[in-house]
Each structure stands twice: as C-alpha cells, then as structure tokens.
C-alpha cells in the first residue's frame, strides 16, 4: 500500500509554479508585441494544432483581417508579419494547455496512488478549478478586442494576470506546506500573519496597477524619472468623472499611481522580510529585499527605455519571482508563529 508522499507532491507543485512563471513571461511578450488578438477563435482541443500549410495560414490571416485591430493599425501587414505575432499568442495558449495537463494528470495519478496527504485534496481541486477558470478568463479577455475595440480590455487583462498570480501564490504556499509536512509529520499548514497579509495585499495592489499600466499602454505616457515630464504630476491632464475612474482608466493617473505605490508595497515587503529574517528565514527574507530592489530598478529602467521589450519583460518576470519569495517569507513567518502557539 502506497502511503502519502508529501515531498513528491511538493516537487510536482514547484514544477508547475515554474511553468506558470514561464507563462507570465510569455504573456508579457504577447502583450508588448501586440500579438494577443492574432488568434480570433477559442478551440481548447483542436487549437493545439497550428496552421500546417499555406492555405491554413491564409485562412487564419483572413480571420485576423476581420477584426478592428487589423483595419486600424495593421492594414499593411504581410503574412510573414502575421506569423510573427501569431507565434507568441500560439505559444501562450500552448503553455496554458501544458500547465493544465501538468497539473491535472499528476493530480489524478497522486490521487489514485493515495499519495496526497490528508486534508490537501480539496485545496488541490480548488487550484485545478481556478486553472480552468483562468482559461475561460483568457478567452473572455481576448473576446473583448474582437468586435468594437482595437485591443483587449485592460480590466479583463488585469483580472487575467492577477488570477494567474493568485494561482501561483496558492501553488507555492501549498507546496511549502507539503514540504514542511515531509520534514515533520506533525506539521500543520501555515497561517497568514498580519505582516504576511499586509505585504501580500500591498504587492497584489501594485501588481494590479502594473497590469493596468500594461493594458492601457500607460508606460509610454512619460518616459522620465522621477518627474513626469517637468513635474511630479503633469498639468492639464484631462480627468474623468467620476474621479475614481481615473485610477483605473486614465493612463497618466495609472502610471503615476504605479510609480509611487511601488514604495508602499516595497515598505510592506521589507517589513515582512525583516520579520522573516528574525524568525530564522534568512534566505527568504534577504531574497525578498534583493528582489524588491531589482524590481524598483527594472521599473525605472522600463520607463527610461521607453518600455523596451526585454527590460519590460524582465520587470514582469521579476514581479512573479518576488511574489514567490514573498509567499515563502510569509509562509515561514506563519509556520513559526503556529509552532510557537502549538508548543
């Protein structure tokens, strides 16, 4: 009879987390290269097969020619140019399918082998369900740019990215719980502490404004630092009504918030890191601090470079790594507090 194997399950989850980070990177490239609307249909099963001959490529290109983005911006695009943007969206969708299979099939295998420790099946099923929902959100996002708009809804893009990052954090947290269980069979799941909750909430708010910045192309609004042009906030910016709409729909305001809320998020993360270091999590704590500094530097470099793709993608990739490190630090802090209470 096979007993629970928390270490094996944890290793599998860490591998899936790595795939999600890759997905975030490819998603960033897809957005920055304006490739997201190149595939105008959602075929969850048959969509894995790309065009294989010239006739199929011409048919796919003809579908793209029907949407507003083509008529507004790309009327001079060649088939070769279309293939270039098709590649990134296709890769993005293939990775989504790979992640789904990489999660679902091992889950079934571990379940059948009774290798999943008691109490973890509902959490794993919930993560699988969120993954399925993420696929639907992805199509919901793409569909927003096929009829009336020339790009996808920035709100839907934000929901899509934040859902992916929430799943990433959930997978990492669960893997860490399982790794702790492997080391100590009496170990209980970690609990979120006040510093952990505060830091992660601040980070997710900053990630939300980062996604809005990407969705609105707000990074192109001003490419100077620390001033926006010649002022901290430029004069004469048209404002929306109600005022709260500016925080989500006004590119200049969104860039301004993303610039400066970063330091509130950084403060929360450093607080978490210090608490984690004091609790003995030296590696996780110092890694959070290092990644915060790198993230701020990459953010400034992204602006100064005029949103150069390699720098902007590195900024997004580092954000995913920072989330993993912050999750690890919060988990360690929650484990330490729980251990003290139990003892």
Short mmCIF file of C-alpha atoms in Angstrom, two decimals:
data_model
loop_
_atom_site.label_atom_id
_atom_site.label_comp_id
_atom_site.label_asym_id
_atom_site.label_seq_id
_atom_site.Cartn_x
_atom_site.Cartn_y
_atom_site.Cartn_z
CA UNK A 1 0.00 0.00 0.00
CA UNK A 2 1.38 3.39 -1.03
CA UNK A 3 1.47 5.97 1.75
CA UNK A 4 1.22 9.74 1.45
CA UNK A 5 4.21 11.30 -0.29
CA UNK A 6 4.21 15.00 0.60
CA UNK A 7 7.70 15.65 -0.77
CA UNK A 8 6.85 14.20 -4.21
CA UNK A 9 3.62 16.21 -4.35
CA UNK A 10 5.52 19.35 -3.30
CA UNK A 11 8.13 18.86 -6.02
CA UNK A 12 5.39 18.47 -8.62
CA UNK A 13 3.75 21.71 -7.47
CA UNK A 14 7.05 23.61 -7.60
CA UNK A 15 7.49 22.38 -11.20
CA UNK A 16 4.01 23.67 -12.09
CA UNK A 17 4.88 27.00 -10.44
CA UNK A 18 7.92 27.24 -12.72
CA UNK A 19 5.67 26.71 -15.74
CA UNK A 20 3.37 29.49 -14.55
CA UNK A 21 6.33 31.89 -14.29
CA UNK A 22 7.21 30.99 -17.88
CA UNK A 23 3.58 31.63 -18.81
CA UNK A 24 3.70 35.07 -17.21
CA UNK A 25 6.83 35.91 -19.20
CA UNK A 26 5.32 34.75 -22.50
CA UNK A 27 2.12 36.62 -21.67
CA UNK A 28 4.15 39.79 -21.16
CA UNK A 29 5.86 39.36 -24.52
CA UNK A 30 2.49 38.67 -26.14
CA UNK A 31 1.12 41.93 -24.80
CA UNK A 32 4.19 44.02 -25.64
CA UNK A 33 4.33 42.71 -29.21
CA UNK A 34 0.58 43.30 -29.69
CA UNK A 35 0.13 39.63 -30.51
CA UNK A 36 -2.85 38.84 -28.29
CA UNK A 37 -5.55 39.20 -30.94
CA UNK A 38 -3.79 37.24 -33.68
CA UNK A 39 -5.87 34.11 -32.94
CA UNK A 40 -9.53 35.02 -33.13
CA UNK A 41 -11.11 31.71 -32.12
CA UNK A 42 -11.06 29.64 -28.96
CA UNK A 43 -10.60 25.95 -29.68
CA UNK A 44 -9.49 24.32 -26.42
CA UNK A 45 -8.72 20.95 -28.05
CA UNK A 46 -8.12 21.39 -31.78
CA UNK A 47 -6.41 24.75 -31.23
CA UNK A 48 -3.23 22.94 -30.24
CA UNK A 49 -2.59 22.28 -33.94
CA UNK A 50 -1.17 25.36 -35.71
CA UNK A 51 -1.63 26.10 -39.42
CA UNK A 52 0.36 23.50 -41.35
CA UNK A 53 0.19 24.75 -44.94
CA UNK A 54 -0.21 27.95 -46.88
CA UNK A 55 -3.98 27.58 -47.26
CA UNK A 56 -4.42 27.24 -43.50
CA UNK A 57 -2.17 30.23 -42.87
CA UNK A 58 -4.16 32.32 -45.34
CA UNK A 59 -7.42 31.30 -43.63
CA UNK A 60 -6.03 32.24 -40.21
CA UNK A 61 -4.81 35.57 -41.58
CA UNK A 62 -8.22 36.18 -43.14
CA UNK A 63 -9.83 35.75 -39.71
CA UNK A 64 -7.45 38.35 -38.29
CA UNK A 65 -8.28 40.76 -41.11
CA UNK A 66 -11.90 40.86 -39.92
CA UNK A 67 -11.17 42.48 -36.55
CA UNK A 68 -10.78 46.22 -35.80
CA UNK A 69 -7.11 45.95 -34.79
CA UNK A 70 -6.12 44.93 -38.31
CA UNK A 71 -8.14 47.65 -40.04
CA UNK A 72 -6.94 50.35 -37.65
CA UNK A 73 -3.25 49.55 -37.28
CA UNK A 74 -2.07 46.68 -39.46
CA UNK A 75 -3.61 47.07 -42.91
CA UNK A 76 -0.14 46.86 -44.46
CA UNK A 77 0.79 43.69 -42.56
CA UNK A 78 2.19 40.82 -44.62
CA UNK A 79 1.65 37.14 -44.00
CA UNK A 80 5.17 36.96 -42.57
CA UNK A 81 4.33 39.75 -40.13
CA UNK A 82 1.16 37.94 -39.13
CA UNK A 83 3.11 34.74 -38.49
CA UNK A 84 5.39 36.67 -36.12
CA UNK A 85 2.54 37.85 -33.88
CA UNK A 86 0.70 34.53 -34.23
CA UNK A 87 3.74 32.75 -32.77
CA UNK A 88 3.55 34.48 -29.38
CA UNK A 89 -0.19 34.07 -28.92
CA UNK A 90 0.04 30.46 -30.04
CA UNK A 91 2.91 29.79 -27.63
CA UNK A 92 0.92 31.46 -24.84
CA UNK A 93 -2.06 29.19 -25.49
CA UNK A 94 0.08 26.06 -25.81
CA UNK A 95 1.73 26.82 -22.47
CA UNK A 96 -1.72 27.19 -20.92
CA UNK A 97 -2.65 23.71 -22.14
CA UNK A 98 0.68 22.29 -20.96
CA UNK A 99 0.14 23.75 -17.50
CA UNK A 100 -3.37 22.33 -17.38
CA UNK A 101 -2.11 18.87 -18.28
CA UNK A 102 0.91 19.20 -15.98
CA UNK A 103 -1.47 19.87 -13.10
CA UNK A 104 -4.42 17.59 -13.89
CA UNK A 105 -2.66 14.38 -14.90
CA UNK A 106 -0.22 14.15 -11.95
CA UNK A 107 -3.08 15.11 -9.61
CA UNK A 108 -5.07 12.12 -10.87
CA UNK A 109 -2.00 9.87 -10.53
CA UNK A 110 -1.18 11.02 -7.00
CA UNK A 111 -4.83 10.67 -6.03
CA UNK A 112 -5.07 7.13 -7.42
CA UNK A 113 -1.86 6.15 -5.63
CA UNK A 114 -3.15 7.62 -2.36
CA UNK A 115 -0.04 9.79 -2.25
CA UNK A 116 -1.83 13.03 -1.37
CA UNK A 117 -1.71 13.72 2.39
CA UNK A 118 -4.97 14.02 4.28
CA UNK A 119 -6.62 17.42 4.04
CA UNK A 120 -4.90 18.54 0.82
CA UNK A 121 -7.25 17.12 -1.81
CA UNK A 122 -9.82 19.95 -1.55
CA UNK A 123 -7.07 22.56 -1.87
CA UNK A 124 -5.61 20.89 -4.94
CA UNK A 125 -9.03 20.53 -6.57
CA UNK A 126 -9.69 24.22 -5.89
CA UNK A 127 -6.41 25.15 -7.58
CA UNK A 128 -7.33 22.96 -10.57
CA UNK A 129 -10.72 24.68 -10.79
CA UNK A 130 -9.03 28.09 -10.68
CA UNK A 131 -6.81 26.97 -13.53
CA UNK A 132 -9.87 26.08 -15.60
CA UNK A 133 -11.43 29.42 -14.74
CA UNK A 134 -8.22 31.13 -15.83
CA UNK A 135 -8.57 29.62 -19.28
CA UNK A 136 -12.09 30.99 -19.57
CA UNK A 137 -10.90 34.40 -18.34
CA UNK A 138 -8.21 34.36 -21.03
CA UNK A 139 -10.78 33.93 -23.78
CA UNK A 140 -13.09 36.49 -22.11
CA UNK A 141 -10.16 38.90 -22.33
CA UNK A 142 -9.38 38.16 -25.99
CA UNK A 143 -13.07 38.37 -26.97
CA UNK A 144 -13.19 41.96 -25.72
CA UNK A 145 -10.91 43.03 -28.58
CA UNK A 146 -12.55 41.23 -31.49
CA UNK A 147 -15.60 43.37 -32.29
CA UNK A 148 -15.56 47.01 -31.21
CA UNK A 149 -12.14 47.60 -29.65
CA UNK A 150 -8.69 47.65 -31.24
CA UNK A 151 -7.16 45.94 -28.20
CA UNK A 152 -8.26 43.83 -25.27
CA UNK A 153 -9.96 45.37 -22.25
CA UNK A 154 -7.34 46.50 -19.75
CA UNK A 155 -9.70 45.49 -16.92
CA UNK A 156 -10.02 41.97 -18.27
CA UNK A 157 -6.27 41.76 -18.83
CA UNK A 158 -5.76 42.76 -15.20
CA UNK A 159 -8.18 40.08 -13.99
CA UNK A 160 -6.38 37.53 -16.19
CA UNK A 161 -2.92 38.36 -14.83
CA UNK A 162 -3.97 38.64 -11.18
CA UNK A 163 -5.76 35.30 -11.36
CA UNK A 164 -2.60 33.68 -12.73
CA UNK A 165 -0.51 35.21 -9.95
CA UNK A 166 -3.04 34.22 -7.28
CA UNK A 167 -2.85 30.62 -8.54
CA UNK A 168 0.94 30.86 -8.49
CA UNK A 169 0.95 32.02 -4.86
CA UNK A 170 -1.55 29.31 -3.89
CA UNK A 171 0.52 26.58 -5.50
CA UNK A 172 3.74 27.77 -3.86
CA UNK A 173 2.07 28.05 -0.43
CA UNK A 174 0.64 24.54 -0.75
CA UNK A 175 4.00 23.15 -1.87
CA UNK A 176 5.68 24.73 1.15
CA UNK A 177 3.07 23.24 3.47
CA UNK A 178 3.73 19.83 1.96
CA UNK A 179 7.49 20.20 2.20
CA UNK A 180 7.12 21.09 5.88
CA UNK A 181 4.90 18.04 6.35
CA UNK A 182 7.59 15.85 4.79
CA UNK A 183 10.12 17.15 7.30
CA UNK A 184 7.75 16.79 10.25
CA UNK A 185 4.69 14.53 10.04
CA UNK A 186 3.07 16.57 12.83
CA UNK A 187 3.48 19.85 10.96
CA UNK A 188 0.27 21.84 10.46
CA UNK A 189 -0.41 24.14 7.49
CA UNK A 190 1.00 27.64 7.94
CA UNK A 191 -1.33 30.55 8.65
CA UNK A 192 -1.14 34.07 7.27
CA UNK A 193 0.11 36.55 9.85
CA UNK A 194 -0.53 40.29 9.91
CA UNK A 195 2.84 41.17 8.29
CA UNK A 196 2.35 38.44 5.68
CA UNK A 197 -1.19 39.51 4.85
CA UNK A 198 -0.29 43.20 4.69
CA UNK A 199 2.74 42.64 2.47
CA UNK A 200 0.93 40.33 0.05
CA UNK A 201 -2.09 42.63 -0.21
CA UNK A 202 0.17 45.61 -0.94
CA UNK A 203 2.06 43.56 -3.51
CA UNK A 204 -1.14 42.46 -5.26
CA UNK A 205 -2.38 46.05 -5.39
CA UNK A 206 0.89 47.06 -7.02
CA UNK A 207 0.63 44.13 -9.42
CA UNK A 208 -2.89 45.26 -10.28
CA UNK A 209 -1.66 48.73 -11.21
CA UNK A 210 1.19 47.15 -13.16
CA UNK A 211 -1.34 45.15 -15.17
CA UNK A 212 -3.47 48.27 -15.72
CA UNK A 213 -0.34 50.11 -16.86
CA UNK A 214 0.34 47.38 -19.40
CA UNK A 215 -3.26 47.16 -20.54
CA UNK A 216 -3.59 50.91 -21.07
CA UNK A 217 -0.10 51.23 -22.58
CA UNK A 218 0.37 53.76 -19.79
CA UNK A 219 4.09 53.06 -19.61
CA UNK A 220 4.50 55.07 -22.81
CA UNK A 221 2.82 58.17 -21.36
CA UNK A 222 6.00 59.56 -19.74
CA UNK A 223 9.50 58.11 -20.05
CA UNK A 224 11.26 60.27 -17.46
CA UNK A 225 12.09 59.69 -13.79
CA UNK A 226 11.34 60.78 -11.11
CA UNK A 227 9.35 63.59 -12.75
CA UNK A 228 6.64 63.01 -15.31
CA UNK A 229 7.95 65.42 -17.90
CA UNK A 230 8.88 68.51 -15.92
CA UNK A 231 6.52 67.99 -12.97
CA UNK A 232 5.71 65.41 -10.34
CA UNK A 233 2.27 65.19 -11.91
CA UNK A 234 1.78 66.85 -15.32
CA UNK A 235 -0.55 69.82 -15.58
CA UNK A 236 -3.51 69.86 -17.91
CA UNK A 237 -4.23 66.13 -17.86
CA UNK A 238 -7.89 65.55 -18.83
CA UNK A 239 -9.73 63.97 -15.92
CA UNK A 240 -12.66 61.56 -15.96
CA UNK A 241 -15.87 61.52 -13.99
CA UNK A 242 -16.43 60.01 -11.53
CA UNK A 243 -12.98 60.75 -10.12
CA UNK A 244 -12.35 57.13 -9.13
CA UNK A 245 -12.42 56.15 -12.82
CA UNK A 246 -9.09 57.91 -13.28
CA UNK A 247 -7.37 55.32 -11.08
CA UNK A 248 -8.36 52.55 -13.49
CA UNK A 249 -8.94 54.14 -16.90
CA UNK A 250 -6.70 57.23 -17.15
CA UNK A 251 -3.23 56.19 -18.42
CA UNK A 252 -1.43 59.17 -16.86
CA UNK A 253 -3.02 58.66 -13.44
CA UNK A 254 -2.45 54.91 -13.59
CA UNK A 255 1.23 55.39 -14.38
CA UNK A 256 1.51 57.93 -11.53
CA UNK A 257 -0.04 55.52 -9.03
CA UNK A 258 2.09 52.62 -10.25
CA UNK A 259 5.24 54.74 -9.86
CA UNK A 260 4.63 55.75 -6.28
CA UNK A 261 2.54 52.97 -4.78
CA UNK A 262 5.60 50.82 -5.52
CA UNK A 263 7.28 52.30 -2.46
CA UNK A 264 4.34 51.48 -0.20
CA UNK A 265 4.45 47.91 -1.46
CA UNK A 266 8.24 47.87 -1.01
CA UNK A 267 7.89 49.05 2.60
CA UNK A 268 5.41 46.28 3.36
CA UNK A 269 7.63 43.67 1.74
CA UNK A 270 10.73 44.84 3.60
CA UNK A 271 8.75 44.70 6.86
CA UNK A 272 7.78 41.12 6.02
CA UNK A 273 11.39 40.31 5.12
CA UNK A 274 12.75 41.66 8.39
CA UNK A 275 10.18 39.68 10.38
CA UNK A 276 11.01 36.55 8.39
CA UNK A 277 14.75 37.01 8.97
CA UNK A 278 14.15 37.38 12.70
CA UNK A 279 12.14 34.15 12.58
CA UNK A 280 15.12 32.35 11.05
CA UNK A 281 14.14 32.51 7.36
CA UNK A 282 17.35 34.24 6.29
CA UNK A 283 17.29 33.08 2.67
CA UNK A 284 13.64 34.02 2.02
CA UNK A 285 13.92 37.34 3.85
CA UNK A 286 17.05 38.55 2.10
CA UNK A 287 15.76 37.31 -1.23
CA UNK A 288 12.64 39.44 -0.83
CA UNK A 289 14.76 42.51 -0.11
CA UNK A 290 17.04 41.84 -3.09
CA UNK A 291 14.13 41.27 -5.47
CA UNK A 292 12.37 44.43 -4.25
CA UNK A 293 15.46 46.47 -5.13
CA UNK A 294 15.77 44.76 -8.51
CA UNK A 295 12.07 45.32 -9.20
CA UNK A 296 12.27 49.05 -8.48
CA UNK A 297 15.36 49.33 -10.66
CA UNK A 298 13.70 47.44 -13.51
CA UNK A 299 10.57 49.57 -13.21
CA UNK A 300 12.56 52.79 -13.55
CA UNK A 301 14.61 51.30 -16.39
CA UNK A 302 11.41 50.29 -18.18
CA UNK A 303 10.20 53.88 -18.11
CA UNK A 304 13.53 55.42 -19.11
CA UNK A 305 13.93 52.99 -22.00
CA UNK A 306 10.53 53.85 -23.43
CA UNK A 307 9.23 50.38 -22.47
CA UNK A 308 11.96 48.41 -24.20
CA UNK A 309 10.61 44.88 -24.50
CA UNK A 310 13.45 42.95 -22.86
CA UNK A 311 13.53 45.30 -19.87
CA UNK A 312 9.73 45.37 -19.53
CA UNK A 313 9.52 41.58 -19.70
CA UNK A 314 12.28 41.28 -17.09
CA UNK A 315 10.23 43.63 -14.89
CA UNK A 316 7.22 41.34 -15.18
CA UNK A 317 9.23 38.18 -14.66
CA UNK A 318 10.88 39.62 -11.56
CA UNK A 319 7.44 40.52 -10.22
CA UNK A 320 6.46 36.84 -10.39
CA UNK A 321 9.70 35.83 -8.64
CA UNK A 322 9.12 38.49 -5.99
CA UNK A 323 5.65 37.10 -5.38
CA UNK A 324 7.13 33.62 -4.89
CA UNK A 325 9.76 34.94 -2.47
CA UNK A 326 7.18 36.98 -0.54
CA UNK A 327 4.90 33.95 -0.34
CA UNK A 328 7.79 31.89 1.02
CA UNK A 329 8.65 34.54 3.61
CA UNK A 330 5.01 34.88 4.69
CA UNK A 331 4.72 31.10 4.88
CA UNK A 332 7.81 30.78 7.06
CA UNK A 333 6.55 33.52 9.35
CA UNK A 334 3.17 31.79 9.58
CA UNK A 335 4.85 28.47 10.32
CA UNK A 336 6.97 29.97 13.10
CA UNK A 337 4.00 31.61 14.79
CA UNK A 338 1.98 28.41 14.59
CA UNK A 339 4.87 26.38 16.03
CA UNK A 340 5.16 28.75 18.98
CA UNK A 341 1.43 28.50 19.67
CA UNK A 342 1.44 24.70 19.45
CA UNK A 343 4.45 24.36 21.74
#
